[in-house]
Amino acid sequence: LAQVCVVCAPRTPCPVARRPRCLVEAAMPCECQTGLSSLMVGIVVILAAGVFTFFPAFLGLFDYPWYIALCWIWFGIGMFFTAFGLLWECMGCQKEGRWHNKKASAREGEEAAPAPYVMIDA
């Protein structure tokens, strides 16, 4: 059984096949959920920035300009990730993986009528 490396070329023996990473890359398709992950990370970062902004805004604690600037920076980072994830999902940039039902998508255009049920008398 020849070891295959995606980095070198598909279906060719890998000169660096001793690395376990090559076998994992060849065996597993990319199942990254870039859009959803970015969307969730962005929302969490925005919420965290809001929690940290609560202290200087309402309690008067940590009322330093650099602290408030950091809160705004983290809010901006969260907005970037949220916008990126939203655009990624809306534009349909996600590659197909095993979460897509290929049989159902192939049958969408057919719309064949179901076979009639015939009752057999004994």
CSV table of N, CA and C in Angstrom, one decimal:
chain,number,residue,atom,x,y,z
A,1,LEU,N,0.8,-1.2,0.0
A,1,LEU,CA,0.0,0.0,0.0
A,1,LEU,C,0.9,1.2,0.0
A,2,ALA,N,0.9,2.0,-1.1
A,2,ALA,CA,1.7,3.2,-1.2
A,2,ALA,C,1.0,4.3,-0.4
A,3,GLN,N,1.9,5.1,0.3
A,3,GLN,CA,1.3,6.2,1.0
A,3,GLN,C,1.2,7.4,0.1
A,4,VAL,N,0.1,8.1,0.2
A,4,VAL,CA,-0.3,9.2,-0.7
A,4,VAL,C,-0.2,10.5,0.2
A,5,CYS,N,0.3,11.5,-0.4
A,5,CYS,CA,0.4,12.8,0.2
A,5,CYS,C,-0.3,13.9,-0.6
A,6,VAL,N,-1.2,14.6,0.0
A,6,VAL,CA,-1.9,15.7,-0.8
A,6,VAL,C,-0.9,16.8,-1.1
A,7,VAL,N,0.0,17.0,-0.2
A,7,VAL,CA,1.0,18.2,-0.4
A,7,VAL,C,1.8,17.9,-1.7
A,8,CYS,N,2.3,16.7,-1.9
A,8,CYS,CA,3.1,16.4,-3.1
A,8,CYS,C,2.3,16.4,-4.3
A,9,ALA,N,1.4,15.5,-4.4
A,9,ALA,CA,0.4,15.4,-5.6
A,9,ALA,C,-0.5,14.3,-5.2
A,10,PRO,N,-1.8,14.4,-5.6
A,10,PRO,CA,-2.7,13.3,-5.4
A,10,PRO,C,-2.3,12.1,-6.1
A,11,ARG,N,-2.4,10.9,-5.5
A,11,ARG,CA,-2.2,9.6,-6.0
A,11,ARG,C,-0.7,9.4,-6.4
A,12,THR,N,0.2,10.1,-5.9
A,12,THR,CA,1.7,9.8,-6.1
A,12,THR,C,2.3,9.4,-4.8
A,13,PRO,N,3.3,8.6,-4.8
A,13,PRO,CA,4.0,8.3,-3.5
A,13,PRO,C,4.6,9.5,-2.9
A,14,CYS,N,4.6,9.6,-1.6
A,14,CYS,CA,5.1,10.8,-1.0
A,14,CYS,C,6.6,10.6,-0.5
A,15,PRO,N,7.5,11.5,-0.8
A,15,PRO,CA,8.9,11.3,-0.4
A,15,PRO,C,9.0,11.6,1.1
A,16,VAL,N,8.0,12.3,1.7
A,16,VAL,CA,8.1,12.6,3.1
A,16,VAL,C,6.9,11.9,3.8
A,17,ALA,N,6.6,10.7,3.4
A,17,ALA,CA,5.4,10.0,4.0
A,17,ALA,C,5.6,9.5,5.4
A,18,ARG,N,6.8,9.7,5.9
A,18,ARG,CA,7.0,9.3,7.3
A,18,ARG,C,6.3,10.2,8.3
A,19,ARG,N,5.9,11.4,7.7
A,19,ARG,CA,5.1,12.3,8.6
A,19,ARG,C,3.7,11.8,8.6
A,20,PRO,N,3.1,11.7,9.8
A,20,PRO,CA,1.7,11.2,9.9
A,20,PRO,C,0.7,12.3,9.3
A,21,ARG,N,1.2,13.5,9.2
A,21,ARG,CA,0.3,14.6,8.7
A,21,ARG,C,-0.1,14.3,7.2
A,22,CYS,N,0.8,13.7,6.5
A,22,CYS,CA,0.5,13.4,5.1
A,22,CYS,C,-0.6,12.4,5.0
A,23,LEU,N,-0.6,11.3,5.8
A,23,LEU,CA,-1.7,10.3,5.8
A,23,LEU,C,-3.0,10.9,6.2
A,24,VAL,N,-3.0,11.8,7.2
A,24,VAL,CA,-4.2,12.4,7.7
A,24,VAL,C,-4.8,13.3,6.6
A,25,GLU,N,-4.0,14.0,5.9
A,25,GLU,CA,-4.5,14.9,4.9
A,25,GLU,C,-5.0,14.1,3.7
A,26,ALA,N,-4.4,13.0,3.4
A,26,ALA,CA,-4.9,12.2,2.3
A,26,ALA,C,-6.2,11.5,2.6
A,27,ALA,N,-6.4,11.1,3.9
A,27,ALA,CA,-7.6,10.4,4.3
A,27,ALA,C,-8.8,11.2,4.6
A,28,MET,N,-8.6,12.5,5.0
A,28,MET,CA,-9.7,13.3,5.5
A,28,MET,C,-9.9,14.5,4.5
A,29,PRO,N,-11.1,14.7,4.1
A,29,PRO,CA,-11.4,15.9,3.3
A,29,PRO,C,-11.5,17.1,4.2
A,30,CYS,N,-11.3,18.2,3.7
A,30,CYS,CA,-11.4,19.4,4.5
A,30,CYS,C,-12.9,19.7,4.9
A,31,GLU,N,-13.1,19.7,6.2
A,31,GLU,CA,-14.5,19.9,6.7
A,31,GLU,C,-14.6,21.1,7.5
A,32,CYS,N,-13.8,22.1,7.1
A,32,CYS,CA,-13.8,23.4,7.9
A,32,CYS,C,-15.1,24.1,7.6
A,33,GLN,N,-15.6,24.6,8.6
A,33,GLN,CA,-16.8,25.4,8.5
A,33,GLN,C,-16.4,26.9,8.7
A,34,THR,N,-15.7,27.4,7.8
A,34,THR,CA,-15.1,28.7,7.9
A,34,THR,C,-16.2,29.8,8.2
A,35,GLY,N,-17.3,29.8,7.4
A,35,GLY,CA,-18.3,30.9,7.6
A,35,GLY,C,-19.0,30.8,9.0
A,36,LEU,N,-19.4,29.6,9.4
A,36,LEU,CA,-20.1,29.5,10.6
A,36,LEU,C,-19.1,29.7,11.8
A,37,SER,N,-17.9,29.2,11.7
A,37,SER,CA,-16.9,29.4,12.8
A,37,SER,C,-16.6,30.9,12.9
A,38,SER,N,-16.4,31.6,11.8
A,38,SER,CA,-16.1,33.1,11.9
A,38,SER,C,-17.3,33.8,12.5
A,39,LEU,N,-18.5,33.4,12.1
A,39,LEU,CA,-19.7,34.1,12.6
A,39,LEU,C,-19.8,33.9,14.1
A,40,MET,N,-19.6,32.7,14.6
A,40,MET,CA,-19.7,32.4,16.0
A,40,MET,C,-18.6,33.1,16.8
A,41,VAL,N,-17.4,33.0,16.3
A,41,VAL,CA,-16.3,33.7,17.0
A,41,VAL,C,-16.5,35.2,17.1
A,42,GLY,N,-17.0,35.8,16.0
A,42,GLY,CA,-17.3,37.2,16.0
A,42,GLY,C,-18.3,37.6,17.0
A,43,ILE,N,-19.4,36.8,17.1
A,43,ILE,CA,-20.4,37.2,18.1
A,43,ILE,C,-19.9,37.0,19.5
A,44,VAL,N,-19.1,36.0,19.8
A,44,VAL,CA,-18.6,35.8,21.1
A,44,VAL,C,-17.6,37.0,21.5
A,45,VAL,N,-16.8,37.4,20.5
A,45,VAL,CA,-15.8,38.5,20.8
A,45,VAL,C,-16.6,39.8,21.0
A,46,ILE,N,-17.7,40.0,20.2
A,46,ILE,CA,-18.5,41.3,20.4
A,46,ILE,C,-19.1,41.2,21.8
A,47,LEU,N,-19.7,40.1,22.2
A,47,LEU,CA,-20.3,40.0,23.5
A,47,LEU,C,-19.2,40.2,24.7
A,48,ALA,N,-18.0,39.6,24.5
A,48,ALA,CA,-17.0,39.8,25.5
A,48,ALA,C,-16.6,41.3,25.5
A,49,ALA,N,-16.4,41.9,24.4
A,49,ALA,CA,-16.1,43.4,24.4
A,49,ALA,C,-17.2,44.2,25.1
A,50,GLY,N,-18.4,43.8,24.9
A,50,GLY,CA,-19.5,44.5,25.6
A,50,GLY,C,-19.5,44.3,27.1
A,51,VAL,N,-19.1,43.1,27.6
A,51,VAL,CA,-19.0,42.8,29.0
A,51,VAL,C,-17.8,43.6,29.6
A,52,PHE,N,-16.7,43.7,28.9
A,52,PHE,CA,-15.6,44.5,29.4
A,52,PHE,C,-15.8,46.0,29.3
A,53,THR,N,-16.7,46.4,28.4
A,53,THR,CA,-17.0,47.8,28.4
A,53,THR,C,-18.0,48.2,29.4
A,54,PHE,N,-18.7,47.2,30.0
A,54,PHE,CA,-19.7,47.5,31.1
A,54,PHE,C,-19.0,48.2,32.3
A,55,PHE,N,-17.8,47.7,32.6
A,55,PHE,CA,-17.2,48.2,33.8
A,55,PHE,C,-16.9,49.7,33.8
A,56,PRO,N,-16.2,50.2,32.7
A,56,PRO,CA,-16.0,51.7,32.8
A,56,PRO,C,-17.2,52.5,32.4
A,57,ALA,N,-18.2,51.9,31.7
A,57,ALA,CA,-19.3,52.7,31.3
A,57,ALA,C,-20.4,52.9,32.4
A,58,PHE,N,-20.6,51.8,33.2
A,58,PHE,CA,-21.7,51.9,34.2
A,58,PHE,C,-21.2,51.8,35.6
A,59,LEU,N,-20.0,51.2,35.9
A,59,LEU,CA,-19.5,51.1,37.2
A,59,LEU,C,-18.4,52.1,37.6
A,60,GLY,N,-17.8,52.7,36.6
A,60,GLY,CA,-16.7,53.7,36.8
A,60,GLY,C,-15.4,53.0,37.1
A,61,LEU,N,-15.3,51.7,36.9
A,61,LEU,CA,-14.1,50.9,37.1
A,61,LEU,C,-13.3,50.9,35.8
A,62,PHE,N,-12.0,50.8,36.0
A,62,PHE,CA,-11.1,50.7,34.8
A,62,PHE,C,-11.4,51.8,33.8
A,63,ASP,N,-11.6,53.0,34.3
A,63,ASP,CA,-11.9,54.2,33.4
A,63,ASP,C,-10.7,54.8,32.8
A,64,TYR,N,-9.9,54.0,32.1
A,64,TYR,CA,-8.6,54.5,31.5
A,64,TYR,C,-8.8,54.6,30.0
A,65,PRO,N,-8.2,55.5,29.4
A,65,PRO,CA,-8.3,55.7,27.9
A,65,PRO,C,-7.8,54.4,27.1
A,66,TRP,N,-6.7,53.9,27.6
A,66,TRP,CA,-6.2,52.7,26.9
A,66,TRP,C,-7.1,51.5,27.1
A,67,TYR,N,-7.8,51.4,28.2
A,67,TYR,CA,-8.7,50.2,28.4
A,67,TYR,C,-9.9,50.4,27.5
A,68,ILE,N,-10.4,51.6,27.4
A,68,ILE,CA,-11.6,51.8,26.5
A,68,ILE,C,-11.2,51.6,25.1
A,69,ALA,N,-10.0,52.0,24.7
A,69,ALA,CA,-9.5,51.8,23.3
A,69,ALA,C,-9.4,50.3,23.0
A,70,LEU,N,-8.9,49.5,24.0
A,70,LEU,CA,-8.8,48.1,23.8
A,70,LEU,C,-10.2,47.4,23.6
A,71,CYS,N,-11.2,47.9,24.4
A,71,CYS,CA,-12.6,47.5,24.2
A,71,CYS,C,-13.1,47.7,22.8
A,72,TRP,N,-12.8,48.9,22.3
A,72,TRP,CA,-13.2,49.3,20.9
A,72,TRP,C,-12.4,48.4,19.9
A,73,ILE,N,-11.2,48.1,20.1
A,73,ILE,CA,-10.4,47.3,19.2
A,73,ILE,C,-11.0,45.9,19.1
A,74,TRP,N,-11.3,45.3,20.3
A,74,TRP,CA,-11.9,44.0,20.4
A,74,TRP,C,-13.3,44.0,19.7
A,75,PHE,N,-14.0,45.1,19.9
A,75,PHE,CA,-15.3,45.2,19.2
A,75,PHE,C,-15.1,45.2,17.7
A,76,GLY,N,-14.1,45.9,17.2
A,76,GLY,CA,-13.8,45.9,15.8
A,76,GLY,C,-13.4,44.6,15.3
A,77,ILE,N,-12.6,43.9,16.0
A,77,ILE,CA,-12.2,42.5,15.6
A,77,ILE,C,-13.4,41.6,15.5
A,78,GLY,N,-14.3,41.7,16.5
A,78,GLY,CA,-15.5,40.9,16.5
A,78,GLY,C,-16.4,41.2,15.3
A,79,MET,N,-16.5,42.5,15.0
A,79,MET,CA,-17.3,42.9,13.8
A,79,MET,C,-16.7,42.4,12.5
A,80,PHE,N,-15.4,42.4,12.5
A,80,PHE,CA,-14.7,41.9,11.3
A,80,PHE,C,-15.0,40.4,11.1
A,81,PHE,N,-14.9,39.6,12.1
A,81,PHE,CA,-15.2,38.2,12.0
A,81,PHE,C,-16.6,37.9,11.7
A,82,THR,N,-17.5,38.7,12.3
A,82,THR,CA,-19.0,38.5,12.1
A,82,THR,C,-19.3,38.9,10.6
A,83,ALA,N,-18.8,40.0,10.1
A,83,ALA,CA,-19.0,40.4,8.7
A,83,ALA,C,-18.4,39.3,7.8
A,84,PHE,N,-17.2,38.9,8.0
A,84,PHE,CA,-16.6,37.9,7.2
A,84,PHE,C,-17.4,36.6,7.2
A,85,GLY,N,-17.8,36.1,8.3
A,85,GLY,CA,-18.6,34.9,8.4
A,85,GLY,C,-19.9,35.0,7.7
A,86,LEU,N,-20.5,36.2,7.8
A,86,LEU,CA,-21.8,36.4,7.2
A,86,LEU,C,-21.7,36.5,5.7
A,87,LEU,N,-20.7,37.2,5.2
A,87,LEU,CA,-20.4,37.2,3.7
A,87,LEU,C,-20.0,35.8,3.2
A,88,TRP,N,-19.2,35.1,3.9
A,88,TRP,CA,-18.8,33.8,3.5
A,88,TRP,C,-20.0,32.8,3.3
A,89,GLU,N,-20.9,32.9,4.3
A,89,GLU,CA,-22.1,32.1,4.2
A,89,GLU,C,-23.1,32.5,3.1
A,90,CYS,N,-23.3,33.8,3.0
A,90,CYS,CA,-24.3,34.4,2.0
A,90,CYS,C,-23.8,34.2,0.6
A,91,MET,N,-22.5,34.3,0.4
A,91,MET,CA,-21.9,34.1,-1.0
A,91,MET,C,-21.8,32.6,-1.4
A,92,GLY,N,-21.9,31.7,-0.4
A,92,GLY,CA,-21.8,30.3,-0.7
A,92,GLY,C,-20.4,29.8,-1.0
A,93,CYS,N,-19.5,30.3,-0.3
A,93,CYS,CA,-18.1,30.0,-0.6
A,93,CYS,C,-17.7,28.6,0.0
A,94,GLN,N,-18.5,28.0,0.8
A,94,GLN,CA,-18.2,26.8,1.5
A,94,GLN,C,-18.1,25.6,0.6
A,95,LYS,N,-17.0,24.9,0.6
A,95,LYS,CA,-16.8,23.7,-0.2
A,95,LYS,C,-17.7,22.6,0.3
A,96,GLU,N,-18.0,21.7,-0.7
A,96,GLU,CA,-18.9,20.6,-0.3
A,96,GLU,C,-18.0,19.6,0.6
A,97,GLY,N,-18.6,19.0,1.5
A,97,GLY,CA,-18.0,18.0,2.4
A,97,GLY,C,-19.0,16.9,2.6
A,98,ARG,N,-18.8,16.1,3.6
A,98,ARG,CA,-19.7,15.0,3.8
A,98,ARG,C,-21.0,15.4,4.5
A,99,TRP,N,-21.1,16.7,4.9
A,99,TRP,CA,-22.4,17.2,5.5
A,99,TRP,C,-23.4,17.5,4.4
A,100,HIS,N,-23.0,17.5,3.1
A,100,HIS,CA,-23.9,17.7,2.0
A,100,HIS,C,-24.5,16.4,1.6
A,101,ASN,N,-25.7,16.3,1.3
A,101,ASN,CA,-26.4,15.1,0.9
A,101,ASN,C,-26.3,15.1,-0.6
A,102,LYS,N,-25.4,14.4,-1.2
A,102,LYS,CA,-25.2,14.4,-2.6
A,102,LYS,C,-26.3,13.7,-3.4
A,103,LYS,N,-26.9,12.6,-2.8
A,103,LYS,CA,-28.0,11.9,-3.4
A,103,LYS,C,-29.2,12.8,-3.5
A,104,ALA,N,-29.5,13.5,-2.4
A,104,ALA,CA,-30.7,14.4,-2.4
A,104,ALA,C,-30.5,15.6,-3.4
A,105,SER,N,-29.3,16.1,-3.5
A,105,SER,CA,-29.1,17.2,-4.4
A,105,SER,C,-29.1,16.8,-5.9
A,106,ALA,N,-28.8,15.5,-6.1
A,106,ALA,CA,-28.9,15.0,-7.5
A,106,ALA,C,-30.3,14.7,-7.9
A,107,ARG,N,-31.1,14.4,-6.9
A,107,ARG,CA,-32.6,14.1,-7.2
A,107,ARG,C,-33.4,15.3,-7.2
A,108,GLU,N,-32.9,16.5,-6.9
A,108,GLU,CA,-33.8,17.7,-6.8
A,108,GLU,C,-34.4,18.0,-8.1
A,109,GLY,N,-33.6,17.9,-9.2
A,109,GLY,CA,-34.1,18.2,-10.5
A,109,GLY,C,-35.1,17.2,-11.1
A,110,GLU,N,-35.0,15.9,-10.7
A,110,GLU,CA,-35.8,14.9,-11.3
A,110,GLU,C,-37.3,14.9,-10.9
A,111,GLU,N,-37.6,15.0,-9.6
A,111,GLU,CA,-39.0,15.1,-9.2
A,111,GLU,C,-39.8,14.0,-9.8
A,112,ALA,N,-39.4,12.7,-9.7
A,112,ALA,CA,-40.1,11.6,-10.2
A,112,ALA,C,-41.3,11.3,-9.3
A,113,ALA,N,-42.3,10.8,-9.9
A,113,ALA,CA,-43.5,10.4,-9.1
A,113,ALA,C,-43.2,9.1,-8.4
A,114,PRO,N,-43.8,8.9,-7.2
A,114,PRO,CA,-43.5,7.7,-6.4
A,114,PRO,C,-44.2,6.5,-7.1
A,115,ALA,N,-43.7,5.4,-6.9
A,115,ALA,CA,-44.2,4.1,-7.4
A,115,ALA,C,-45.6,3.9,-6.8
A,116,PRO,N,-46.6,3.5,-7.6
A,116,PRO,CA,-47.9,3.2,-7.0
A,116,PRO,C,-47.9,1.9,-6.1
A,117,TYR,N,-48.7,1.9,-5.1
A,117,TYR,CA,-48.7,0.8,-4.2
A,117,TYR,C,-49.8,-0.1,-4.7
A,118,VAL,N,-49.5,-1.4,-4.8
A,118,VAL,CA,-50.5,-2.4,-5.3
A,118,VAL,C,-50.7,-3.3,-4.2
A,119,MET,N,-52.0,-3.5,-3.8
A,119,MET,CA,-52.3,-4.4,-2.7
A,119,MET,C,-52.5,-5.8,-3.3
A,120,ILE,N,-51.9,-6.8,-2.8
A,120,ILE,CA,-52.0,-8.2,-3.3
A,120,ILE,C,-53.0,-8.9,-2.4
A,121,ASP,N,-54.0,-9.4,-3.1
A,121,ASP,CA,-55.1,-10.3,-2.4
A,121,ASP,C,-54.6,-11.7,-2.2
A,122,ALA,N,-54.8,-12.3,-1.1
A,122,ALA,CA,-54.4,-13.6,-0.8
A,122,ALA,C,-55.5,-14.6,-1.1
